[in-house]
Coordinates of C-alpha atoms in Angstrom, one line a residue:
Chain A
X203 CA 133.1 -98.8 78.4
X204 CA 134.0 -95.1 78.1
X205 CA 131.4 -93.2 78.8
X206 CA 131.5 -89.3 77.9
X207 CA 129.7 -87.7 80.7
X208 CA 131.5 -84.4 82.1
X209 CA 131.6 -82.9 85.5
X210 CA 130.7 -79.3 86.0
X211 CA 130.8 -77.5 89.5
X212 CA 127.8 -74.7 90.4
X213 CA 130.0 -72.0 91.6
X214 CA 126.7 -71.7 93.8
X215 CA 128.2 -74.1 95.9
X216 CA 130.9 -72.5 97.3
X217 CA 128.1 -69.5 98.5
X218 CA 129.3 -69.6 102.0
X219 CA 132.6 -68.9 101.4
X220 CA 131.7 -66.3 98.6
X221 CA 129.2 -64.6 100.8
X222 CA 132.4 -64.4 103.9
X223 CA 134.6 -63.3 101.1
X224 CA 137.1 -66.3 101.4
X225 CA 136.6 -67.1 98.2
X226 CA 136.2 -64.4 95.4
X227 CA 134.8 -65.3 91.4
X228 CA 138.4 -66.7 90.4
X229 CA 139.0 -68.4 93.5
X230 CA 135.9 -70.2 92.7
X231 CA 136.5 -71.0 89.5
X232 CA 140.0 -72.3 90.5
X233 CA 138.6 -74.4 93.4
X234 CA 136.0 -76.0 90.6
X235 CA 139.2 -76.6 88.3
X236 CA 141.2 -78.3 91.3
X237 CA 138.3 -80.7 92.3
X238 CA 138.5 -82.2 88.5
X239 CA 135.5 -80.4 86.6
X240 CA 135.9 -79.1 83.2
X241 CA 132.7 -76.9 83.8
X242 CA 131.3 -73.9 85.0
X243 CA 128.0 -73.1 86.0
X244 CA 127.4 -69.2 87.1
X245 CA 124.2 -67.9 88.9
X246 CA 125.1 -64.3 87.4
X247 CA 123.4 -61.8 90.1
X248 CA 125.2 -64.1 92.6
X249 CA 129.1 -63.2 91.3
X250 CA 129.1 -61.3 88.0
X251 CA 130.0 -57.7 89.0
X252 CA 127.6 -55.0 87.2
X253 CA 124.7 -57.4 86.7
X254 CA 122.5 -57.3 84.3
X255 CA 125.4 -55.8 82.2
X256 CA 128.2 -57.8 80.8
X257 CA 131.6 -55.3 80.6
X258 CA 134.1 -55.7 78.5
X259 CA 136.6 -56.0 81.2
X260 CA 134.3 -59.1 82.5
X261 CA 133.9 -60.9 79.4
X262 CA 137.8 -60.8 79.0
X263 CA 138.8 -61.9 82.2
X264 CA 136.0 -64.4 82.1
X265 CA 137.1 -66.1 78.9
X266 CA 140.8 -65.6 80.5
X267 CA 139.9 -67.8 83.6
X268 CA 138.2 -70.2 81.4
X269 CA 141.2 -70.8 79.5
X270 CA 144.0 -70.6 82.8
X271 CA 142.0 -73.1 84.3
X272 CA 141.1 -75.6 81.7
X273 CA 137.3 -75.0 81.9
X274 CA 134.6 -74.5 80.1
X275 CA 131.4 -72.2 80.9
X276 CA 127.9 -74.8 80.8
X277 CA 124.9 -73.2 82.4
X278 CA 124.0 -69.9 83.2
X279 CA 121.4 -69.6 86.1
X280 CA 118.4 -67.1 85.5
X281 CA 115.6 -66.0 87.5
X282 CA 112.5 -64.2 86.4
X283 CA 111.7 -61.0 88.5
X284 CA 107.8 -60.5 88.0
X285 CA 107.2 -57.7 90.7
X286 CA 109.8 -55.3 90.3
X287 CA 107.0 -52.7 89.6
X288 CA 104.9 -51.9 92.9
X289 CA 101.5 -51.2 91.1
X290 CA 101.6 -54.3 88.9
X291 CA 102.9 -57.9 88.1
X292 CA 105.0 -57.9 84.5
X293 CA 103.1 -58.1 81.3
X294 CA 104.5 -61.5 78.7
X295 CA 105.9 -59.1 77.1
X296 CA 108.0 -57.8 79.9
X297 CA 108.8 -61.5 80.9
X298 CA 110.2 -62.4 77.5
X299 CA 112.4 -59.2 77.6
X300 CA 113.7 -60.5 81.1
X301 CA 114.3 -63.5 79.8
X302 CA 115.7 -62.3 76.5
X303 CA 118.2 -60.6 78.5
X304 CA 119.4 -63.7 80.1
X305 CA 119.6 -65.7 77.0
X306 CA 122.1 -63.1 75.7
X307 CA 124.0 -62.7 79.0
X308 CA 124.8 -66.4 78.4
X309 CA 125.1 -66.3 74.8
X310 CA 128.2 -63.6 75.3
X311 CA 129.7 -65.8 78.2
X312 CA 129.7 -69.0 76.5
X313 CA 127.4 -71.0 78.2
X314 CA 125.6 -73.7 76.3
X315 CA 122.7 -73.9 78.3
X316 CA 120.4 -71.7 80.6
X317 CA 118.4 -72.6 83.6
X318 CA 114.8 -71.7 84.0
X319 CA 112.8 -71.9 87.7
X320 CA 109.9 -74.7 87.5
X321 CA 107.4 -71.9 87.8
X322 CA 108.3 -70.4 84.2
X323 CA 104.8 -70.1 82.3
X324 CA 105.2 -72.1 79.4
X325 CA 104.0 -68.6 77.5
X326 CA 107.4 -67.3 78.6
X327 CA 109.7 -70.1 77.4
X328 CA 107.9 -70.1 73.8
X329 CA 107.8 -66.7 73.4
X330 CA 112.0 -66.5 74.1
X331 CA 112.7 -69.8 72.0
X332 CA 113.5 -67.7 69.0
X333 CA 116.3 -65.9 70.8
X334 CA 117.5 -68.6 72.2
X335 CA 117.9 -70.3 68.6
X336 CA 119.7 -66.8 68.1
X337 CA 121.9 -67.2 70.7
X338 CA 122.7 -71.3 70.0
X339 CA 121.5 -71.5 74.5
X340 CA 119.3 -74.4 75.1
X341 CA 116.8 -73.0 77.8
X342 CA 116.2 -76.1 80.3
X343 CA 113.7 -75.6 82.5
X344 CA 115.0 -77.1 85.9
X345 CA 113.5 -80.5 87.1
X346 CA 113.5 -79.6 91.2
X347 CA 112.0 -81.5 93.9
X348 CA 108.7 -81.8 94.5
X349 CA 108.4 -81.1 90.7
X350 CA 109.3 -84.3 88.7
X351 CA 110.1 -85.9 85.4
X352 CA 107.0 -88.5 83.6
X353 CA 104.6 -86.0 85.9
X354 CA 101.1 -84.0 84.7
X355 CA 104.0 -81.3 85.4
X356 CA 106.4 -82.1 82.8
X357 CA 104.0 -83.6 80.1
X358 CA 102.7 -80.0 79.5
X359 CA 106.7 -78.6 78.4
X360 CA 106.9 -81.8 76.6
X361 CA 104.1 -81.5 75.1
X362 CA 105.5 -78.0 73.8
X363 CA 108.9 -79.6 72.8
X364 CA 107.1 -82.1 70.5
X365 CA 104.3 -79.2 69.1
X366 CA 107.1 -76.9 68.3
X367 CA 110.2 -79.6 67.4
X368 CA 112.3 -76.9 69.1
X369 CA 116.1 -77.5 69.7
X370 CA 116.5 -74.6 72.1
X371 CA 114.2 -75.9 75.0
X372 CA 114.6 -79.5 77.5
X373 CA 114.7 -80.5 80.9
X374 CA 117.6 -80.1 83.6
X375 CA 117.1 -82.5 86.2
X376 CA 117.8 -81.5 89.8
X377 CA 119.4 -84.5 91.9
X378 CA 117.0 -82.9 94.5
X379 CA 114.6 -85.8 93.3
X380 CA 116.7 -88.5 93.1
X381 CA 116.5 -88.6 97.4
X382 CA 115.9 -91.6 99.1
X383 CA 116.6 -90.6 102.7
X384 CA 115.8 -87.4 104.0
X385 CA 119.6 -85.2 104.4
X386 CA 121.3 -86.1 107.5
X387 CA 122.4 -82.8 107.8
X388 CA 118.8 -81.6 108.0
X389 CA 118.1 -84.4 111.0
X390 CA 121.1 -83.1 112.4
X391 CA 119.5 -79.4 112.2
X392 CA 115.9 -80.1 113.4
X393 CA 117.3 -81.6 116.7
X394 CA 119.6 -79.0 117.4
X395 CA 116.7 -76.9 117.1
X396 CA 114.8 -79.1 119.5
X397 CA 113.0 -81.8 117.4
X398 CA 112.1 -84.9 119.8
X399 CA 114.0 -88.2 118.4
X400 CA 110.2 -89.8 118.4
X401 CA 108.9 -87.0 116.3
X402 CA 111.9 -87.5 113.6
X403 CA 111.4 -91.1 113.7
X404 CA 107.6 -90.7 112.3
X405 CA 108.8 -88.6 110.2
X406 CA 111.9 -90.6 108.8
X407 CA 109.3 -93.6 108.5
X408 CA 106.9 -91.3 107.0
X409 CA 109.3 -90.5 104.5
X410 CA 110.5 -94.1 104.0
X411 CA 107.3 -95.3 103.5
X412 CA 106.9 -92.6 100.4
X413 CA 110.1 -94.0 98.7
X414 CA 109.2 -97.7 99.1
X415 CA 105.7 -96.8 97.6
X416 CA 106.1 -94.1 95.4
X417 CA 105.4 -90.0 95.0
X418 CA 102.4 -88.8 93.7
X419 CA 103.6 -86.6 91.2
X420 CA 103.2 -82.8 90.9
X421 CA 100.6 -81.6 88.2
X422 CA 101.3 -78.3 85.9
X423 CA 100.3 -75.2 87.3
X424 CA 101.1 -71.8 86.7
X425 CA 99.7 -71.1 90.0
X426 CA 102.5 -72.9 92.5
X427 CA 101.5 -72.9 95.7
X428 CA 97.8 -74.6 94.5
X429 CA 100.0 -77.3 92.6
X430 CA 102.0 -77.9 95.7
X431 CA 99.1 -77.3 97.8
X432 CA 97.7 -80.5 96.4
X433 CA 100.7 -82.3 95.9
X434 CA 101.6 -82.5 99.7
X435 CA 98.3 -83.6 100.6
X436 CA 98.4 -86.3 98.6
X437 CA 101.8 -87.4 99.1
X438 CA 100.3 -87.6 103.1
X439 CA 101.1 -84.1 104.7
X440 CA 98.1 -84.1 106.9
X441 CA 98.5 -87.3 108.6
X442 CA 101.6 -86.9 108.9
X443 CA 101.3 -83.6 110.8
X444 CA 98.0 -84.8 112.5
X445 CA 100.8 -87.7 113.7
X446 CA 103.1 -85.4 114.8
X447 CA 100.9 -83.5 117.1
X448 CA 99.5 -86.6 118.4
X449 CA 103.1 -87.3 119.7
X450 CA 103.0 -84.2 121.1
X451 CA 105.6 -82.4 118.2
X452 CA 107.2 -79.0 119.0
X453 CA 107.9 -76.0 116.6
X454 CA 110.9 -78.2 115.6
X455 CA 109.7 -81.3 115.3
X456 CA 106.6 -79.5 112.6
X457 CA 109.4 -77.8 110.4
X458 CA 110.8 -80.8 110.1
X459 CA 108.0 -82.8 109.0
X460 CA 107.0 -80.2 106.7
X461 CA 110.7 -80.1 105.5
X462 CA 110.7 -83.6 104.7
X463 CA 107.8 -82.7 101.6
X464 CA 110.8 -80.7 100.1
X465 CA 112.7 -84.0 98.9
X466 CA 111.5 -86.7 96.4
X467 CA 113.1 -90.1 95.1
X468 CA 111.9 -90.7 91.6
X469 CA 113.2 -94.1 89.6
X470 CA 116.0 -93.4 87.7
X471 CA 114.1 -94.7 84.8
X472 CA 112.7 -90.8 84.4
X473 CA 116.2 -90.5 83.3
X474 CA 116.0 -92.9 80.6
X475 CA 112.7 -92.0 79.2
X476 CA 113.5 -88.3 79.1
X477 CA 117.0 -88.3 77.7
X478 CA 116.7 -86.9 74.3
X479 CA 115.5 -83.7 76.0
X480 CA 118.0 -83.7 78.8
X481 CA 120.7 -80.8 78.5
X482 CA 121.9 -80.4 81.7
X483 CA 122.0 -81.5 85.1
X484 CA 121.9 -80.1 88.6
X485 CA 124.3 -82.8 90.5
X486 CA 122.7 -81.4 94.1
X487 CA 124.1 -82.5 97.2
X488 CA 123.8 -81.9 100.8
X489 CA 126.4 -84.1 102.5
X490 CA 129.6 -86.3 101.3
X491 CA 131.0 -88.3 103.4
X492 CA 134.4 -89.1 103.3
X493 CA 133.8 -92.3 102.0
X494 CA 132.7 -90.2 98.9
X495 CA 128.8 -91.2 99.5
X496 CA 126.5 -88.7 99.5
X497 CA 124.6 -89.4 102.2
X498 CA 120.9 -89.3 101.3
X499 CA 121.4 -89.6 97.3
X500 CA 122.6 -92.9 95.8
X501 CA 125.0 -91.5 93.2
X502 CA 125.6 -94.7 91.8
X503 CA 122.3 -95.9 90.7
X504 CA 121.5 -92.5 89.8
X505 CA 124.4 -92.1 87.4
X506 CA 124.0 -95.6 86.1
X507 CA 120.3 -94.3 84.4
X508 CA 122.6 -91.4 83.0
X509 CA 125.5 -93.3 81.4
X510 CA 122.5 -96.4 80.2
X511 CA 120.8 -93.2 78.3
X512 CA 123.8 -92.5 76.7
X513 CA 124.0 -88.7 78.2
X514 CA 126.5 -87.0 77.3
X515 CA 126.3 -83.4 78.9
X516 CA 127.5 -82.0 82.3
X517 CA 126.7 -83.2 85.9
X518 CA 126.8 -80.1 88.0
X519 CA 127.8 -80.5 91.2
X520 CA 125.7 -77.9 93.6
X521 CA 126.3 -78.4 97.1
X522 CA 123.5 -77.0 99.3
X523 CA 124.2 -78.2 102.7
X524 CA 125.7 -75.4 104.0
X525 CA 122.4 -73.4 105.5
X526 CA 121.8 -76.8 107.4
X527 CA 125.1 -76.7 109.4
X528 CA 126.6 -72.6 109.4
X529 CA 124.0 -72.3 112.3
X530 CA 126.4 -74.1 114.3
X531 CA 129.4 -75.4 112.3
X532 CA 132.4 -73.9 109.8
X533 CA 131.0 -75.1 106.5
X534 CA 133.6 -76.4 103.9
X535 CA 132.0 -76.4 100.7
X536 CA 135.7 -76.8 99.4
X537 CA 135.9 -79.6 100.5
X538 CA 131.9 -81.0 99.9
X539 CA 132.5 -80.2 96.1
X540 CA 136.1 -82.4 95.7
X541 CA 134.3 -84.9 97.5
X542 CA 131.2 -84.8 95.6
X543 CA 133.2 -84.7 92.0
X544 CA 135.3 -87.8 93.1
X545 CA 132.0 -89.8 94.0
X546 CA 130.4 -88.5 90.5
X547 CA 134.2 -89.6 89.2
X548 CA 133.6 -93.0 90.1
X549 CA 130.3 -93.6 89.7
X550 CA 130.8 -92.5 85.8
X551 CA 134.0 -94.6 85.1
X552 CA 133.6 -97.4 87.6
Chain K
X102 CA 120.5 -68.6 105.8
X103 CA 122.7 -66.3 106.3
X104 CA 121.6 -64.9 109.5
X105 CA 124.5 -64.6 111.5
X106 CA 126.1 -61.9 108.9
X107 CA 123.1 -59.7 108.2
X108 CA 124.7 -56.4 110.4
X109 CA 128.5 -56.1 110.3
X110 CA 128.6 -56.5 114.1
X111 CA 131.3 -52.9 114.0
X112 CA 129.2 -51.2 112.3
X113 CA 126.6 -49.5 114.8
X114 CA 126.6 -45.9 115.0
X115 CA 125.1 -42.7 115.9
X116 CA 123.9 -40.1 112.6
X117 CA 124.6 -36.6 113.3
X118 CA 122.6 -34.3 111.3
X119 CA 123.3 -30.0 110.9
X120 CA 124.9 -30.8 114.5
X121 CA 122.0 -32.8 115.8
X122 CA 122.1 -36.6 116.8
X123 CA 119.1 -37.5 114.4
X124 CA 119.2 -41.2 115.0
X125 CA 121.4 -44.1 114.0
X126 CA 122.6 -46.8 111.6
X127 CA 124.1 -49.9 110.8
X128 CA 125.2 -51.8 107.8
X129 CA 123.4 -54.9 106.0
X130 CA 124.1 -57.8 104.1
X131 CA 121.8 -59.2 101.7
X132 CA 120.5 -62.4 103.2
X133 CA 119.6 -64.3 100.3
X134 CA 122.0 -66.0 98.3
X135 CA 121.9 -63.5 95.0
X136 CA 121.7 -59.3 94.3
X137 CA 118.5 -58.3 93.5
X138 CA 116.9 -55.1 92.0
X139 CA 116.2 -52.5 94.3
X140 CA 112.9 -51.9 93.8
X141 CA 112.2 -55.6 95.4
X142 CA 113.4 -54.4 98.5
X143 CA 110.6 -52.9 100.9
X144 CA 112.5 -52.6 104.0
X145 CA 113.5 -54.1 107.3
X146 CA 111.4 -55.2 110.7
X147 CA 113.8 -53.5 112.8
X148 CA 113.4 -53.2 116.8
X149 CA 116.4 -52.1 119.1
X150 CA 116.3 -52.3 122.8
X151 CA 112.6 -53.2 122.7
X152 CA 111.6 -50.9 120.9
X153 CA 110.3 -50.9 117.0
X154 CA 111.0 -48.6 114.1
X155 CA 108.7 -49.1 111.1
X156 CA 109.6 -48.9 107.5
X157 CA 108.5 -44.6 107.6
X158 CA 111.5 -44.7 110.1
X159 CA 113.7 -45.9 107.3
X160 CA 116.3 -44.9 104.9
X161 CA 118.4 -47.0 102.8
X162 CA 122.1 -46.2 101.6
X163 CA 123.4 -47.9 98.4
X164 CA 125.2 -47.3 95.3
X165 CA 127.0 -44.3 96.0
X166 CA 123.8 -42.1 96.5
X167 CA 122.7 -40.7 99.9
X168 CA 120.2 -42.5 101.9
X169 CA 117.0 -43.0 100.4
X170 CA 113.3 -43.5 102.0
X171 CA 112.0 -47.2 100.8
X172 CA 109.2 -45.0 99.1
X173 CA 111.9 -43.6 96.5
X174 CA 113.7 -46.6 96.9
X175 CA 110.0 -49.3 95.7
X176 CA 110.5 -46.5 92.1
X177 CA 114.6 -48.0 91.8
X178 CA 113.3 -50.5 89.0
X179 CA 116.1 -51.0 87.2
X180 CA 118.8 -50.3 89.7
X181 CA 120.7 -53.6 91.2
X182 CA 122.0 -54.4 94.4
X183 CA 124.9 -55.9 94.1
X184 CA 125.0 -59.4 96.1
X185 CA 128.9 -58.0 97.5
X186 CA 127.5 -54.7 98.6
X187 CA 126.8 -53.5 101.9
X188 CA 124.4 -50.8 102.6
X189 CA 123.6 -48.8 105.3
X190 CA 120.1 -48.5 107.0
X191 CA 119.3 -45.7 108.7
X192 CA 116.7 -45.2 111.5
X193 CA 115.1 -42.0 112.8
X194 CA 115.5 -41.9 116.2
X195 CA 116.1 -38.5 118.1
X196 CA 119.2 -38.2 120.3
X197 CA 120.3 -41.4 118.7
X198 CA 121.2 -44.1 120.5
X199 CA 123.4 -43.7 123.8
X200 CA 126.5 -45.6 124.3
X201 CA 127.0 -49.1 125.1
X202 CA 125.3 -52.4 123.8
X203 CA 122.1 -52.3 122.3
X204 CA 119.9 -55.4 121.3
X205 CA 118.9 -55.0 118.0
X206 CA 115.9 -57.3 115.7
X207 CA 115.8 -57.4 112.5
X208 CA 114.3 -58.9 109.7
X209 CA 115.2 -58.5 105.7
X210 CA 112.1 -58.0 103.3
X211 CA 113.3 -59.1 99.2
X212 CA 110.4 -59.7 97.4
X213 CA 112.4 -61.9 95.0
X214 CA 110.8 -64.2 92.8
X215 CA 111.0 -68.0 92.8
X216 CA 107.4 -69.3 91.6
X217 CA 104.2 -68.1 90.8
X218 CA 102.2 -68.0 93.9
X219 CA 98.8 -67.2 94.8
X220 CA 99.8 -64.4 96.9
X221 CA 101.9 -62.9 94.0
X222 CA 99.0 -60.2 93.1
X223 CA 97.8 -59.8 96.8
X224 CA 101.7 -58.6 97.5
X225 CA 101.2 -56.3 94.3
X226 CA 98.0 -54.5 96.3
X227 CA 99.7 -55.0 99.7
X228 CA 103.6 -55.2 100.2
X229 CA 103.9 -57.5 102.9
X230 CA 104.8 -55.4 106.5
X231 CA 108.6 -56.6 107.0
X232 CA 108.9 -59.2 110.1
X233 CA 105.5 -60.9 109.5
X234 CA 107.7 -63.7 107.9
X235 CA 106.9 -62.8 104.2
X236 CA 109.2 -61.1 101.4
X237 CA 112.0 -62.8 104.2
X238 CA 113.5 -65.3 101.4
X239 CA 116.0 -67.4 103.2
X240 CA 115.8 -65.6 107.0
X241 CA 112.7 -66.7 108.5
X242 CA 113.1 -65.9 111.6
X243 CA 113.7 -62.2 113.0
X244 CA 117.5 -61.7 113.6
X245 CA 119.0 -60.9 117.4
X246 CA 122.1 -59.2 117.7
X247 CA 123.9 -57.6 120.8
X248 CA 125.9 -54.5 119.6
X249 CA 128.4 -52.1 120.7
X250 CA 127.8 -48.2 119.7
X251 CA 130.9 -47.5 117.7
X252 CA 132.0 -43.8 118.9

């Protein structure tokens, strides 16, 4: 069967070699191009010169890459600054307007589809949906580990899509929760840093013991740290640091236990259920191997939920691994991405 | 996260003032994976050779303008650091620093936003002091580096 699912590349993932200035906007772009995507995904205060302003000059040579390159721009990646005054927090007003802004930024870029944090107050998103109808950009508010689709979480913006019938508002999964072993790369980091081999074994078992009986799923919030407050004590946090100390656990070996609450496997079946309201999707990865399997996400049965849905919008690949090896190691995210777009590859046409 | 690159590692140097050595300076990366507006930026934990230099200590270079105290810099609402951009911090210090290696901690404070947190309106009464950990984004951890006073 054909399936018409496309392949987009986060430019965020080639940060480390942006950030060293072996790569520049283009070379990204290019790098994206050569590993097979047809998409671009653009955190804008990252790489777009002049931010928040959109130049002329910009725009051309932006619509000039897209077209030497044979790509096409997808999601535009916004945050929402609430403290950039130091006597107050911003007014709903001010947060629309911020938001506003970044609807229009992606609106004049092409993108079809803008990403929101998790914490967005639902206020925000309703009060921009008008100019996002404007602009023809679907805001999708991103779907990232602990936070979770079929959740108390994601019933509330659901909720909202149904009350309102909007167009202009869905869900973009982050593979972030699609995790059934912690990254290797972040084992790999704690005991560099001095984690004991017992300690990760508790928490490794901790952590299987989670997938093999299910999260307890994230409730909504505005305020986040109370929702993830209670979310990690129910998913076990406690013992599992009252275990660690038992064993005697170091510095190491309690940053990685509490590291571990960061990943989530949900069933694939979220994907199903939610599809109609699924725009886009954050492809994360932390480590390919060369055998094209990311190592702690099982692209396969991941991306079979997607092409059983019917989905027919971008998988974004955005590699993240690279803050758990440039402690000690070169990072190719080069080289991660082509990887990671020929494992998407064949899990979509195999 | 991107701890290793914070200071260019060439970059120390002594700041000469109306003829007088009036202290030194270095340039910085931002250590976060984006730009951010200026006016999130409330200054470094910076200690060199043992000894600390709080934010009053503290001017920050950016943008073409001269350096700026991170009182002027917390009113820079709508001004952007660009995530390319190096700036320059400058520490008070008088007589500067004499030549040779110098051991120098630092830690990066961005308030940038990721999630409404309980602490959000606490921060708004009381910035967080730079090297307590908070406002440090991706760099948890104070920063060592071993550098060379450029002449």
């Amino acid at each position: 069967m054909n399936y018409n699912i496309k392949r987009s590349v986060s430019l965020y993932s080639y940060q480390e070699e942006y950030y060293l200035g072996k790569l520049d906007l283009e070379g990204c772009i290019r790098e994206a191009a050569k590993a097979g995507a047809t998409g671009i995904e653009l955190l804008a205060e990252q790489m777009m010169p002049n931010f928040p302003y959109v130049t002329p000059e910009f725009k051309e040579q932006w619509f000039g890459w897209m077209d030497k390159y044979g790509t096409e721009p997808t999601c535009y990646d916004a945050f929402l600054e609430n403290k950039i005054y130091d006597n107050r927090t911003l007014t709903l007003r001010e947060q629309v307007r911020m938001m506003e802004r970044d609807i229009k930024i992606a609106g004049e870029l092409g993108f079809k589809t803008l990403r929101t944090l998790c914490s967005t107050p639902m206020d925000v998103i309703k009060g921009s949906l008008d100019c996002a109808a404007k602009e023809d950009v679907k805001i999708c508010i991103e779907v990232h580990s602990p936070f979770s689709l079929n959740s108390g979480w994601a019933d509330g913006y659901m909720d909202m899509i149904l009350g309102t019938g909007t167009k202009h508002f869905g869900f973009m999964p982050d593979f972030g929760i699609f995790c059934k072993k912690i990254p290797d790369v972040l084992t790999a980091k704690a005991l560099r840093q001095g984690a004991s081999p017992e300690c990760v074994k508790i928490v490794n078992d901790a952590f299987a013991n989670r997938v093999e009986k299910g999260f307890t799923k994230i409730k909504y919030d505005t305020n986040l740290g109370r929702a993830h407050g209670e979310y990690v004590k129910a998913n076990g946090m406690p013992e599992l640091m009252e275990a660690i100390e038992k064993a005697g656990g170091n510095a190491a070996d309690m940053n990685y236990a509490r590291a571990s609450f960061n990943y989530t496997w949900c069933d694939p079946q979220d994907i199903i259920d939610n599809i109609q309201y699924i725009y886009h999707t954050h492809a994360k990865c932390y480590n390919t191997n060369a055998e094209y399997e990311e190592t702690s996400i099982p692209l396969k049965e991941v991306i079979a939920a997607y092409k059983k849905a019917g989905y027919t919008g971008y998988l974004s690949t955005e590699y993240e691994g690279n803050s758990l090896l440039n402690d000690a190691f070169e990072v190719d995210s080069i080289e991660q991405v082509r990887r990671h777009q020929e494992a998407m590859r064949r899990a979509i046409e195999d | 996260m991107f701890d290793r690159f914070l200071i260019r590692k060439d970059s120390l140097e002594n700041v000469v003032s109306g003829g007088e050595v009036t202290g030194f300076k270095f340039a910085v990366r931002i250590a976060d994976y984006r730009g951010c507006f200026l006016s999130l930026h409330n200054g470094y934990y910076v200690e060199c050779d043992g000894e600390q230099y709080p934010v009053s200590l503290q001017k920050f270079e950016i943008n073409n303008r001269p350096p700026r105290s991170f009182e002027e810099i917390r009113k820079c609402v709508w001004e952007h650091w660009d995530y390319d951009d190096e700036g320059f911090l400058y520490i008070e210090k008088k007589g500067g620093l004499l030549p040779g290696r110098h051991t120098i901690g630092i830690q990066q404070s961005v308030l940038a936003q990721y999630g409404y947190m309980p602490w959000d309106e606490e921060w708004v009464k009381n910035p967080p002091v730079p090297g307590k950990g908070s406002g440090a984004g991706k760099t948890a951890a104070i920063c060592k580096f071993e550098l060379e006073l450029q002449a």
